[in-house]
CSV table of C-alpha atoms in Angstrom, one decimal:
chain,number,residue,atom,x,y,z
A,1,MET,CA,28.9,0.9,-42.0
A,2,SER,CA,29.5,4.5,-42.8
A,3,SER,CA,26.8,7.0,-41.8
A,4,THR,CA,25.7,10.3,-43.2
A,5,PRO,CA,26.3,13.4,-41.1
A,6,GLU,CA,22.5,13.6,-40.3
A,7,GLN,CA,22.6,9.9,-38.9
A,8,ALA,CA,25.7,10.6,-36.8
A,9,GLY,CA,24.1,13.7,-35.5
A,10,ARG,CA,21.0,11.6,-34.5
A,11,THR,CA,23.0,9.1,-32.8
A,12,ALA,CA,24.9,11.7,-30.8
A,13,THR,CA,21.6,13.2,-29.7
A,14,ALA,CA,20.2,9.8,-28.8
A,15,GLU,CA,23.3,9.3,-26.6
A,16,VAL,CA,22.9,12.7,-24.9
A,17,ALA,CA,19.2,11.9,-24.4
A,18,ALA,CA,20.0,8.7,-22.3
A,19,GLU,CA,21.7,10.9,-19.7
A,20,HIS,CA,19.4,13.8,-20.2
A,21,PRO,CA,19.1,15.5,-16.9
A,22,GLY,CA,15.3,15.7,-17.6
A,23,VAL,CA,15.0,12.0,-17.0
A,24,VAL,CA,15.8,12.2,-13.5
A,25,GLU,CA,13.5,15.1,-13.1
A,26,LEU,CA,10.7,13.1,-14.7
A,27,PHE,CA,11.2,10.1,-12.5
A,28,ALA,CA,11.4,12.2,-9.3
A,29,LEU,CA,8.2,14.0,-10.3
A,30,LEU,CA,6.5,10.8,-11.0
A,31,ALA,CA,7.8,9.1,-7.8
A,32,TYR,CA,6.4,12.1,-5.8
A,33,GLY,CA,3.2,11.8,-7.7
A,34,GLU,CA,2.8,8.1,-6.5
A,35,VAL,CA,3.6,8.7,-2.9
A,36,ALA,CA,1.2,11.7,-2.8
A,37,ALA,CA,-1.5,9.6,-4.4
A,38,PHE,CA,-0.9,6.8,-1.8
A,39,TYR,CA,-1.6,9.2,1.1
A,40,ARG,CA,-4.6,10.9,-0.7
A,41,LEU,CA,-6.2,7.6,-1.5
A,42,THR,CA,-5.8,6.4,2.1
A,43,ASP,CA,-7.3,9.8,3.3
A,44,GLU,CA,-10.2,9.6,1.0
A,45,ALA,CA,-10.9,6.0,1.9
A,46,ARG,CA,-12.2,7.5,5.2
A,47,MET,CA,-15.3,8.4,3.2
A,48,ALA,CA,-16.0,4.8,2.3
A,49,PRO,CA,-19.5,3.6,3.2
A,50,ASN,CA,-18.1,0.1,4.1
A,51,LEU,CA,-15.1,-2.2,4.5
A,52,ALA,CA,-15.2,-3.3,0.8
A,53,GLY,CA,-14.7,0.3,-0.2
A,54,ARG,CA,-11.8,0.9,2.2
A,55,ILE,CA,-10.1,-2.3,1.0
A,56,ASN,CA,-10.4,-1.3,-2.8
A,57,MET,CA,-8.9,2.0,-1.9
A,58,ALA,CA,-6.2,0.3,0.1
A,59,SER,CA,-5.3,-1.9,-3.0
A,60,MET,CA,-5.1,1.0,-5.4
A,61,ALA,CA,-2.9,2.8,-2.8
A,62,ALA,CA,-0.6,-0.3,-2.4
A,63,ALA,CA,-0.3,-0.3,-6.2
A,64,GLU,CA,1.0,3.3,-6.1
A,65,ILE,CA,3.7,2.3,-3.7
A,66,ASN,CA,4.7,-0.5,-6.1
A,67,HIS,CA,5.1,2.1,-8.9
A,68,TYR,CA,7.0,4.4,-6.5
A,69,GLU,CA,9.4,1.6,-5.9
A,70,ILE,CA,10.1,1.0,-9.6
A,71,LEU,CA,10.9,4.6,-10.0
A,72,ARG,CA,13.0,4.8,-6.8
A,73,ASP,CA,15.1,1.9,-8.0
A,74,ALA,CA,15.6,3.6,-11.3
A,75,LEU,CA,16.7,6.8,-9.6
A,76,GLU,CA,19.1,5.0,-7.1
A,77,LYS,CA,20.5,3.2,-10.2
A,78,ARG,CA,21.3,6.7,-11.6
A,79,GLY,CA,23.1,7.6,-8.2
A,80,VAL,CA,20.3,10.0,-7.3
A,81,ASP,CA,19.4,10.8,-3.6
A,82,VAL,CA,15.7,10.0,-4.1
A,83,VAL,CA,13.9,11.9,-1.4
A,84,PRO,CA,15.6,15.4,-1.9
A,85,ALA,CA,15.1,15.0,-5.8
A,86,MET,CA,11.4,14.2,-5.1
A,87,THR,CA,10.7,17.1,-2.7
A,88,LYS,CA,11.2,19.7,-5.5
A,89,PHE,CA,7.8,18.5,-7.0
A,90,ALA,CA,6.0,18.4,-3.6
A,91,SER,CA,4.2,21.8,-4.2
A,92,ALA,CA,2.6,21.1,-7.6
A,93,LEU,CA,1.4,17.6,-6.5
A,94,GLU,CA,0.1,18.8,-3.1
A,95,ASN,CA,-1.6,21.7,-4.7
A,96,TYR,CA,-3.4,19.5,-7.2
A,97,HIS,CA,-4.7,17.3,-4.3
A,98,ARG,CA,-5.5,20.2,-2.1
A,99,LEU,CA,-7.5,21.9,-4.9
A,100,THR,CA,-9.5,18.6,-5.6
A,101,THR,CA,-10.2,17.3,-2.2
A,102,PRO,CA,-13.4,15.3,-2.7
A,103,SER,CA,-16.4,16.1,-0.3
A,104,THR,CA,-18.3,12.8,-1.0
A,105,TRP,CA,-17.5,9.2,-1.5
A,106,LEU,CA,-18.7,9.3,-5.2
A,107,GLU,CA,-16.3,12.3,-5.9
A,108,ALA,CA,-13.5,10.3,-4.3
A,109,LEU,CA,-14.3,7.3,-6.6
A,110,VAL,CA,-14.4,9.6,-9.6
A,111,LYS,CA,-11.1,11.2,-8.7
A,112,THR,CA,-9.4,7.9,-8.3
A,113,TYR,CA,-10.6,6.7,-11.6
A,114,ILE,CA,-9.8,9.9,-13.5
A,115,GLY,CA,-6.5,10.3,-11.7
A,116,ASP,CA,-5.4,6.8,-12.6
A,117,ALA,CA,-6.4,7.1,-16.1
A,118,LEU,CA,-4.7,10.5,-16.5
A,119,ALA,CA,-1.5,9.0,-15.0
A,120,ALA,CA,-1.7,6.0,-17.5
A,121,ASP,CA,-2.3,8.4,-20.5
A,122,PHE,CA,0.7,10.6,-19.4
A,123,TYR,CA,2.9,7.6,-18.8
A,124,LEU,CA,2.0,6.2,-22.2
A,125,GLU,CA,2.6,9.4,-24.1
A,126,ILE,CA,5.9,10.2,-22.4
A,127,ALA,CA,7.4,6.7,-22.8
A,128,ASP,CA,7.5,7.3,-26.6
A,129,ALA,CA,9.6,10.5,-26.0
A,130,LEU,CA,12.2,8.9,-23.8
A,131,PRO,CA,15.5,7.2,-24.4
A,132,ASP,CA,15.1,3.4,-24.3
A,133,GLU,CA,16.1,2.5,-20.9
A,134,ALA,CA,14.1,5.3,-19.4
A,135,ALA,CA,11.1,4.4,-21.5
A,136,ASP,CA,11.3,0.7,-20.1
A,137,VAL,CA,11.1,2.0,-16.5
A,138,VAL,CA,8.0,4.2,-17.4
A,139,ARG,CA,6.4,1.2,-19.3
A,140,ALA,CA,7.0,-1.0,-16.2
A,141,VAL,CA,5.1,1.4,-14.1
A,142,LEU,CA,2.3,1.7,-16.6
A,143,SER,CA,1.8,-2.0,-16.8
A,144,GLU,CA,1.0,-1.8,-13.1
A,145,THR,CA,-1.9,0.7,-13.6
A,146,GLY,CA,-5.6,-0.2,-14.1
A,147,HIS,CA,-6.4,-1.0,-10.5
A,148,SER,CA,-9.5,1.3,-10.5
A,149,GLN,CA,-11.9,-0.8,-12.4
A,150,PHE,CA,-13.9,-1.2,-9.2
A,151,VAL,CA,-15.1,2.4,-9.5
A,152,VAL,CA,-17.0,1.9,-12.7
A,153,ALA,CA,-20.0,-0.2,-11.4
A,154,GLU,CA,-20.5,1.9,-8.3
A,155,VAL,CA,-20.5,5.3,-10.1
A,156,LYS,CA,-22.6,4.0,-12.9
A,157,ALA,CA,-25.2,2.8,-10.5
A,158,ALA,CA,-25.3,6.2,-8.6
A,159,VAL,CA,-25.6,8.3,-11.9
A,160,THR,CA,-28.2,6.1,-13.3
A,161,ALA,CA,-30.3,6.6,-10.2
A,162,SER,CA,-29.9,10.3,-10.1
A,163,ASP,CA,-29.5,13.0,-12.9
A,164,ARG,CA,-28.4,15.4,-10.1
A,165,GLN,CA,-25.5,13.2,-9.3
A,166,ARG,CA,-24.5,12.9,-13.0
A,167,HIS,CA,-24.4,16.5,-13.4
A,168,ARG,CA,-22.5,17.1,-10.3
A,169,LEU,CA,-19.8,14.4,-11.0
A,170,ALA,CA,-19.5,15.5,-14.7
A,171,LEU,CA,-18.5,19.0,-13.4
A,172,TRP,CA,-16.3,17.4,-10.8
A,173,SER,CA,-14.5,15.3,-13.4
A,174,ARG,CA,-13.9,18.5,-15.6
A,175,ARG,CA,-12.5,20.3,-12.7
A,176,LEU,CA,-10.1,17.4,-12.1
A,177,LEU,CA,-8.8,17.5,-15.6
A,178,GLY,CA,-8.4,21.3,-15.4
A,179,GLU,CA,-6.5,21.3,-12.2
A,180,ALA,CA,-4.2,18.6,-13.5
A,181,ILE,CA,-3.5,20.6,-16.6
A,182,THR,CA,-2.9,23.7,-14.5
A,183,GLN,CA,-0.5,22.0,-12.3
A,184,ALA,CA,1.4,20.2,-15.1
A,185,GLN,CA,1.9,23.6,-16.8
A,186,PHE,CA,3.3,25.1,-13.5
A,187,VAL,CA,5.7,22.3,-13.3
A,188,LEU,CA,6.9,22.7,-16.9
A,189,ALA,CA,7.2,26.4,-16.5
A,190,ASP,CA,9.6,25.8,-13.7
A,191,ARG,CA,11.6,23.0,-15.1
A,192,ASP,CA,13.6,23.6,-18.2
A,193,ASP,CA,15.3,20.2,-18.4
A,194,LEU,CA,12.0,18.6,-18.2
A,195,VAL,CA,10.5,20.6,-20.9
A,196,ASP,CA,13.6,20.0,-23.0
A,197,LEU,CA,13.3,16.3,-22.5
A,198,VAL,CA,9.7,16.0,-23.5
A,199,LEU,CA,10.3,18.2,-26.6
A,200,SER,CA,13.5,16.7,-27.7
A,201,GLY,CA,12.0,13.2,-28.0
A,202,GLY,CA,11.1,12.0,-31.5
A,203,GLY,CA,7.8,10.6,-30.2
A,204,GLY,CA,4.6,11.8,-28.7
A,205,LEU,CA,5.2,14.9,-26.9
A,206,THR,CA,6.7,17.0,-29.7
A,207,GLN,CA,3.8,19.5,-29.4
A,208,LEU,CA,2.8,20.1,-25.9
A,209,THR,CA,-0.6,21.6,-27.1
A,210,ASP,CA,-1.3,18.4,-29.0
A,211,PHE,CA,-0.5,16.4,-26.0
A,212,PHE,CA,-2.9,18.4,-23.8
A,213,GLU,CA,-5.6,18.0,-26.5
A,214,ARG,CA,-5.1,14.2,-26.6
A,215,LEU,CA,-5.5,14.1,-22.8
A,216,GLN,CA,-8.8,16.0,-23.1
A,217,THR,CA,-9.9,13.3,-25.8
A,218,THR,CA,-9.1,10.3,-23.7
A,219,HIS,CA,-10.6,12.1,-20.6
A,220,SER,CA,-13.9,12.3,-22.6
A,221,THR,CA,-13.8,8.5,-23.1
A,222,ARG,CA,-13.5,8.1,-19.4
A,223,ILE,CA,-16.3,10.3,-18.7
A,224,ARG,CA,-18.5,8.1,-21.0
A,225,GLU,CA,-17.2,4.9,-19.2
A,226,LEU,CA,-18.5,6.3,-15.9
A,227,GLY,CA,-21.8,7.2,-17.4
A,228,LEU,CA,-21.2,10.9,-16.8
A,229,ALA,CA,-21.6,12.0,-20.5
B,1,MET,CA,0.8,-51.0,1.8
B,2,SER,CA,-1.5,-52.0,4.8
B,3,SER,CA,-1.7,-49.6,7.7
B,4,THR,CA,-2.2,-50.1,11.3
B,5,PRO,CA,-5.5,-48.8,12.8
B,6,GLU,CA,-3.6,-45.8,14.3
B,7,GLN,CA,-2.1,-44.9,11.0
B,8,ALA,CA,-5.6,-45.0,9.3
B,9,GLY,CA,-7.0,-42.9,12.1
B,10,ARG,CA,-4.2,-40.2,11.6
B,11,THR,CA,-4.8,-40.0,7.9
B,12,ALA,CA,-8.6,-39.6,8.5
B,13,THR,CA,-7.8,-36.8,11.0
B,14,ALA,CA,-5.4,-35.0,8.5
B,15,GLU,CA,-8.3,-35.1,5.9
B,16,VAL,CA,-10.7,-33.5,8.2
B,17,ALA,CA,-8.1,-30.9,9.1
B,18,ALA,CA,-7.8,-29.8,5.5
B,19,GLU,CA,-11.5,-28.6,5.5
B,20,HIS,CA,-11.5,-27.6,9.2
B,21,PRO,CA,-13.7,-24.6,9.5
B,22,GLY,CA,-11.0,-23.1,11.7
B,23,VAL,CA,-8.9,-22.5,8.6
B,24,VAL,CA,-11.4,-20.1,7.1
B,25,GLU,CA,-11.7,-18.4,10.5
B,26,LEU,CA,-7.9,-18.1,10.8
B,27,PHE,CA,-7.5,-16.7,7.3
B,28,ALA,CA,-10.3,-14.2,7.8
B,29,LEU,CA,-8.7,-13.1,11.1
B,30,LEU,CA,-5.5,-12.5,9.4
B,31,ALA,CA,-6.8,-10.8,6.4
B,32,TYR,CA,-8.7,-8.3,8.8
B,33,GLY,CA,-5.4,-8.0,10.7
B,34,GLU,CA,-3.6,-6.9,7.5
B,35,VAL,CA,-6.2,-4.4,6.4
B,36,ALA,CA,-6.4,-2.9,10.0
B,37,ALA,CA,-2.6,-2.6,10.0
B,38,PHE,CA,-2.5,-0.9,6.7
B,39,TYR,CA,-4.8,1.8,7.9
B,40,ARG,CA,-3.1,2.2,11.2
B,41,LEU,CA,0.3,2.5,9.6
B,42,THR,CA,-1.0,5.2,7.2
B,43,ASP,CA,-2.5,7.1,10.2
B,44,GLU,CA,0.5,6.7,12.3
B,45,ALA,CA,2.8,7.9,9.4
B,46,ARG,CA,1.2,11.5,10.0
B,47,MET,CA,3.6,11.7,12.9
B,48,ALA,CA,6.6,11.1,10.6
B,49,PRO,CA,9.1,14.0,10.8
B,50,ASN,CA,9.9,13.9,7.2
B,51,LEU,CA,9.1,12.5,3.7
B,52,ALA,CA,11.6,9.6,4.1
B,53,GLY,CA,9.5,8.4,7.2
B,54,ARG,CA,6.3,8.7,5.5
B,55,ILE,CA,7.6,6.7,2.5
B,56,ASN,CA,8.8,3.9,4.7
B,57,MET,CA,5.5,3.6,6.5
B,58,ALA,CA,3.8,3.6,3.1
B,59,SER,CA,6.1,0.7,1.9
B,60,MET,CA,5.1,-1.2,5.1
B,61,ALA,CA,1.5,-0.5,4.6
B,62,ALA,CA,1.6,-1.7,0.9
B,63,ALA,CA,3.2,-4.8,2.0
B,64,GLU,CA,0.2,-5.6,4.4
B,65,ILE,CA,-2.1,-5.2,1.3
B,66,ASN,CA,0.0,-7.7,-0.5
B,67,HIS,CA,-0.5,-10.1,2.5
B,68,TYR,CA,-4.2,-9.4,2.5
B,69,GLU,CA,-4.4,-10.4,-1.2
B,70,ILE,CA,-2.8,-13.8,-0.7
B,71,LEU,CA,-5.3,-14.5,2.1
B,72,ARG,CA,-8.3,-13.1,0.2
B,73,ASP,CA,-7.4,-15.4,-2.8
B,74,ALA,CA,-7.1,-18.3,-0.5
B,75,LEU,CA,-10.5,-17.5,1.1
B,76,GLU,CA,-12.1,-17.0,-2.3
B,77,LYS,CA,-10.7,-20.3,-3.6
B,78,ARG,CA,-12.6,-21.9,-0.6
B,79,GLY,CA,-15.8,-20.1,-1.7
B,80,VAL,CA,-15.8,-17.7,1.2
B,81,ASP,CA,-17.4,-14.2,1.0
B,82,VAL,CA,-14.4,-12.5,2.2
B,83,VAL,CA,-15.6,-9.1,3.6
B,84,PRO,CA,-18.4,-10.6,5.9
B,85,ALA,CA,-16.0,-13.3,7.1
B,86,MET,CA,-13.4,-10.8,8.0
B,87,THR,CA,-15.9,-8.3,9.8
B,88,LYS,CA,-16.3,-10.8,12.6
B,89,PHE,CA,-12.9,-10.1,13.7
B,90,ALA,CA,-13.1,-6.3,13.5
B,91,SER,CA,-13.6,-5.5,17.2
B,92,ALA,CA,-10.6,-7.4,18.6
B,93,LEU,CA,-8.2,-5.9,16.1
B,94,GLU,CA,-9.6,-2.4,16.4
B,95,ASN,CA,-9.5,-2.7,20.1
B,96,TYR,CA,-5.8,-3.6,19.9
B,97,HIS,CA,-5.1,-0.5,17.8
B,98,ARG,CA,-7.2,1.8,19.7
B,99,LEU,CA,-5.5,0.7,23.0
B,100,THR,CA,-2.1,1.2,21.5
B,101,THR,CA,-2.4,4.4,19.7
B,102,PRO,CA,1.1,5.8,19.7
B,103,SER,CA,1.6,9.4,20.9
B,104,THR,CA,5.0,10.0,19.3
B,105,TRP,CA,6.7,9.1,16.0
B,106,LEU,CA,9.2,6.9,18.0
B,107,GLU,CA,6.2,5.0,19.6
B,108,ALA,CA,4.8,4.5,16.2
B,109,LEU,CA,8.2,3.1,14.9
B,110,VAL,CA,8.3,0.7,17.9
B,111,LYS,CA,4.8,-0.4,17.3
B,112,THR,CA,5.5,-1.0,13.7
B,113,TYR,CA,8.5,-3.1,14.4
B,114,ILE,CA,7.0,-5.1,17.3
B,115,GLY,CA,3.7,-5.6,15.5
B,116,ASP,CA,5.4,-6.8,12.4
B,117,ALA,CA,7.7,-9.2,14.4
B,118,LEU,CA,4.8,-10.6,16.5
B,119,ALA,CA,2.8,-11.1,13.2
B,120,ALA,CA,5.7,-13.0,11.8
B,121,ASP,CA,6.2,-15.2,15.1
B,122,PHE,CA,2.5,-16.0,15.0
B,123,TYR,CA,2.4,-16.9,11.2
B,124,LEU,CA,5.5,-19.1,11.8
B,125,GLU,CA,4.1,-20.9,14.7
B,126,ILE,CA,0.7,-21.4,13.4
B,127,ALA,CA,2.0,-22.7,10.0
B,128,ASP,CA,3.3,-25.9,11.7
B,129,ALA,CA,-0.2,-26.6,13.1
B,130,LEU,CA,-2.1,-26.3,9.8
B,131,PRO,CA,-2.9,-28.8,7.1
B,132,ASP,CA,-0.4,-28.5,4.2
B,133,GLU,CA,-2.3,-26.3,1.8
B,134,ALA,CA,-3.2,-23.9,4.4
B,135,ALA,CA,0.2,-23.8,5.8
B,136,ASP,CA,1.5,-22.9,2.3
B,137,VAL,CA,-0.8,-19.9,2.3
B,138,VAL,CA,0.5,-18.7,5.7
B,139,ARG,CA,4.2,-19.3,4.7
B,140,ALA,CA,3.6,-17.3,1.5
B,141,VAL,CA,2.4,-14.3,3.6
B,142,LEU,CA,5.4,-14.8,6.1
B,143,SER,CA,7.9,-14.7,3.3
B,144,GLU,CA,6.5,-11.1,2.6
B,145,THR,CA,7.1,-9.9,6.1
B,146,GLY,CA,10.4,-8.1,7.3
B,147,HIS,CA,9.8,-4.8,5.8
B,148,SER,CA,10.3,-3.0,9.2
B,149,GLN,CA,14.1,-3.1,9.2
B,150,PHE,CA,14.2,0.7,8.7
B,151,VAL,CA,13.0,1.2,12.2
B,152,VAL,CA,16.0,-0.2,13.9
B,153,ALA,CA,18.5,2.5,13.2
B,154,GLU,CA,16.2,5.3,14.0
B,155,VAL,CA,15.0,3.9,17.4
B,156,LYS,CA,18.5,2.8,18.4
B,157,ALA,CA,19.9,6.3,17.8
B,158,ALA,CA,17.1,7.9,19.9
B,159,VAL,CA,17.4,5.5,22.8
B,160,THR,CA,21.3,5.8,22.8
B,161,ALA,CA,20.9,9.5,23.1
B,162,SER,CA,18.4,9.4,25.9
B,163,ASP,CA,17.9,7.1,28.8
B,164,ARG,CA,14.5,8.5,29.4
B,165,GLN,CA,13.4,7.5,25.8
B,166,ARG,CA,14.8,4.1,26.4
B,167,HIS,CA,12.7,3.5,29.6
B,168,ARG,CA,9.5,5.0,28.0
B,169,LEU,CA,9.8,2.8,24.9
B,170,ALA,CA,10.6,-0.3,26.7
B,171,LEU,CA,7.4,0.2,28.8
B,172,TRP,CA,5.7,0.9,25.6
B,173,SER,CA,6.8,-2.3,23.9
B,174,ARG,CA,5.8,-4.2,27.0
B,175,ARG,CA,2.4,-2.8,26.7
B,176,LEU,CA,2.1,-3.7,23.0
B,177,LEU,CA,2.8,-7.3,23.7
B,178,GLY,CA,0.4,-7.4,26.6
B,179,GLU,CA,-2.5,-5.9,24.6
B,180,ALA,CA,-1.7,-8.2,21.7
B,181,ILE,CA,-1.9,-11.3,24.1
B,182,THR,CA,-5.1,-9.9,25.7
B,183,GLN,CA,-6.9,-9.5,22.3
B,184,ALA,CA,-5.7,-12.8,21.1
B,185,GLN,CA,-7.2,-14.6,24.1
B,186,PHE,CA,-10.5,-12.6,23.6
B,187,VAL,CA,-10.5,-14.0,19.9
B,188,LEU,CA,-9.8,-17.5,21.1
B,189,ALA,CA,-12.4,-17.4,23.8
B,190,ASP,CA,-15.1,-16.6,21.2
B,191,ARG,CA,-14.0,-18.8,18.4
B,192,ASP,CA,-14.1,-22.5,19.1
B,193,ASP,CA,-13.3,-23.6,15.6
B,194,LEU,CA,-10.2,-21.6,15.8
B,195,VAL,CA,-9.1,-23.0,19.1
B,196,ASP,CA,-9.8,-26.5,17.9
B,197,LEU,CA,-7.7,-25.9,14.8
B,198,VAL,CA,-4.7,-24.6,16.5
B,199,LEU,CA,-4.9,-27.3,19.3
B,200,SER,CA,-5.5,-30.2,16.8
B,201,GLY,CA,-2.4,-29.6,14.8
B,202,GLY,CA,0.6,-31.8,15.6
B,203,GLY,CA,3.0,-29.0,15.5
B,204,GLY,CA,3.7,-25.8,17.4
B,205,LEU,CA,0.5,-24.9,19.1
B,206,THR,CA,-0.3,-27.9,21.1
B,207,GLN,CA,0.0,-25.9,24.2
B,208,LEU,CA,-1.4,-22.4,24.1
B,209,THR,CA,0.5,-21.4,27.2
B,210,ASP,CA,3.9,-22.5,25.7
B,211,PHE,CA,3.0,-20.6,22.5
B,212,PHE,CA,2.5,-17.3,24.5
B,213,GLU,CA,5.7,-18.0,26.5
B,214,ARG,CA,7.6,-18.4,23.2
B,215,LEU,CA,6.0,-15.1,22.0
B,216,GLN,CA,7.4,-13.5,25.2
B,217,THR,CA,11.0,-14.8,24.5
B,218,THR,CA,11.1,-13.8,20.9
B,219,HIS,CA,9.6,-10.4,22.0
B,220,SER,CA,12.6,-10.0,24.4
B,221,THR,CA,15.0,-10.6,21.5
B,222,ARG,CA,13.4,-7.7,19.6
B,223,ILE,CA,13.5,-5.4,22.5
B,224,ARG,CA,17.3,-6.0,22.6
B,225,GLU,CA,17.5,-5.5,18.8
B,226,LEU,CA,15.9,-2.0,19.3
B,227,GLY,CA,18.4,-1.2,22.1
B,228,LEU,CA,15.5,-1.0,24.7
B,229,ALA,CA,16.8,-3.8,27.1
């Protein structure tokens, strides 16, 4: 079959995209994110009022490591030395966590839920923008999320019992989103390959501002799920 | 087929054994052990000199939670309220960890390796003494162990470079075994159902003293593997 010049151009772009240097940057960023989340969850579990809470946090944290291992394998397959590649993203992720250190168990629960949901949104959006093989990796990680359902009942009960708690936690969840977007923008400002990758895909991330707006919308859904609206 | 009175007696014993109250006690003990190990590994990972070390510890810790989940499912299947059942074993396991808090990263590595190996030995021995279905659960957990191989190269390099380190870590590993046996004996002294279970099996645990001696022997093998002998 012959192809038009435009089609030939597209195929060539898709082939470049499969080895796009932004793919490695993205996987390394996500990998660091999973490890950072692991250690934050285990830290924040110290605030749990009981063993059941600590076990739930441990299960969440273990799921982050399963995600990390998928990303690590994908990076190793690409011949990347994983740990140094990840280290470049340490400051943005550590800053996010440092700026959103919970001061109560309920704040820790809300952070867990919102963080898990934001990560899932981001993975879902970005998968559409990636070359096929890279998209498969991201979807494999995504299929592993959703371990934070245990949060809903506990937060709902607390905010139903107290308006003051509801207002506090609603503000807290807004702050979590704000810091996440701020740090995401710092990362993008610093990483041309990553920006090029997310903008060059035909799919979801063609307009970054649209993307951040969609995050805001799904965030509002989560706020309602937790009874914070 | 007719059976002799002895055979009939054996079958009856085996049927009692399948619902032996010691099985629930054993699973609850192991479940608490896995969760306690998770939180200790993540604590001790703070001593890691680098990100690679923290990631290895996180992977080990995540494996403990996978073990825990197998045991939790087995307990739930038996209609047991998991968290209260586990709590009974908190003091013995927390005492073990409190009395063996590492003061250096190398001590943490040795503890991880020896602890993982002791758990594997114990799971292997006890599986032979259990009714079939319970043995399957224990073997499923066991097949999940062996995540601590990363320790060997790092400890070997350190003790090859320093005789002082070798002597220190050899003493440390002896202390780990001693405390593990002490706490195991406290648990058994307190839990008649558990003792009855491990003694009533036809397999490995018919003589507790033999069992503790075998632990000592396999422990010596590990000491050599780490270059501490």
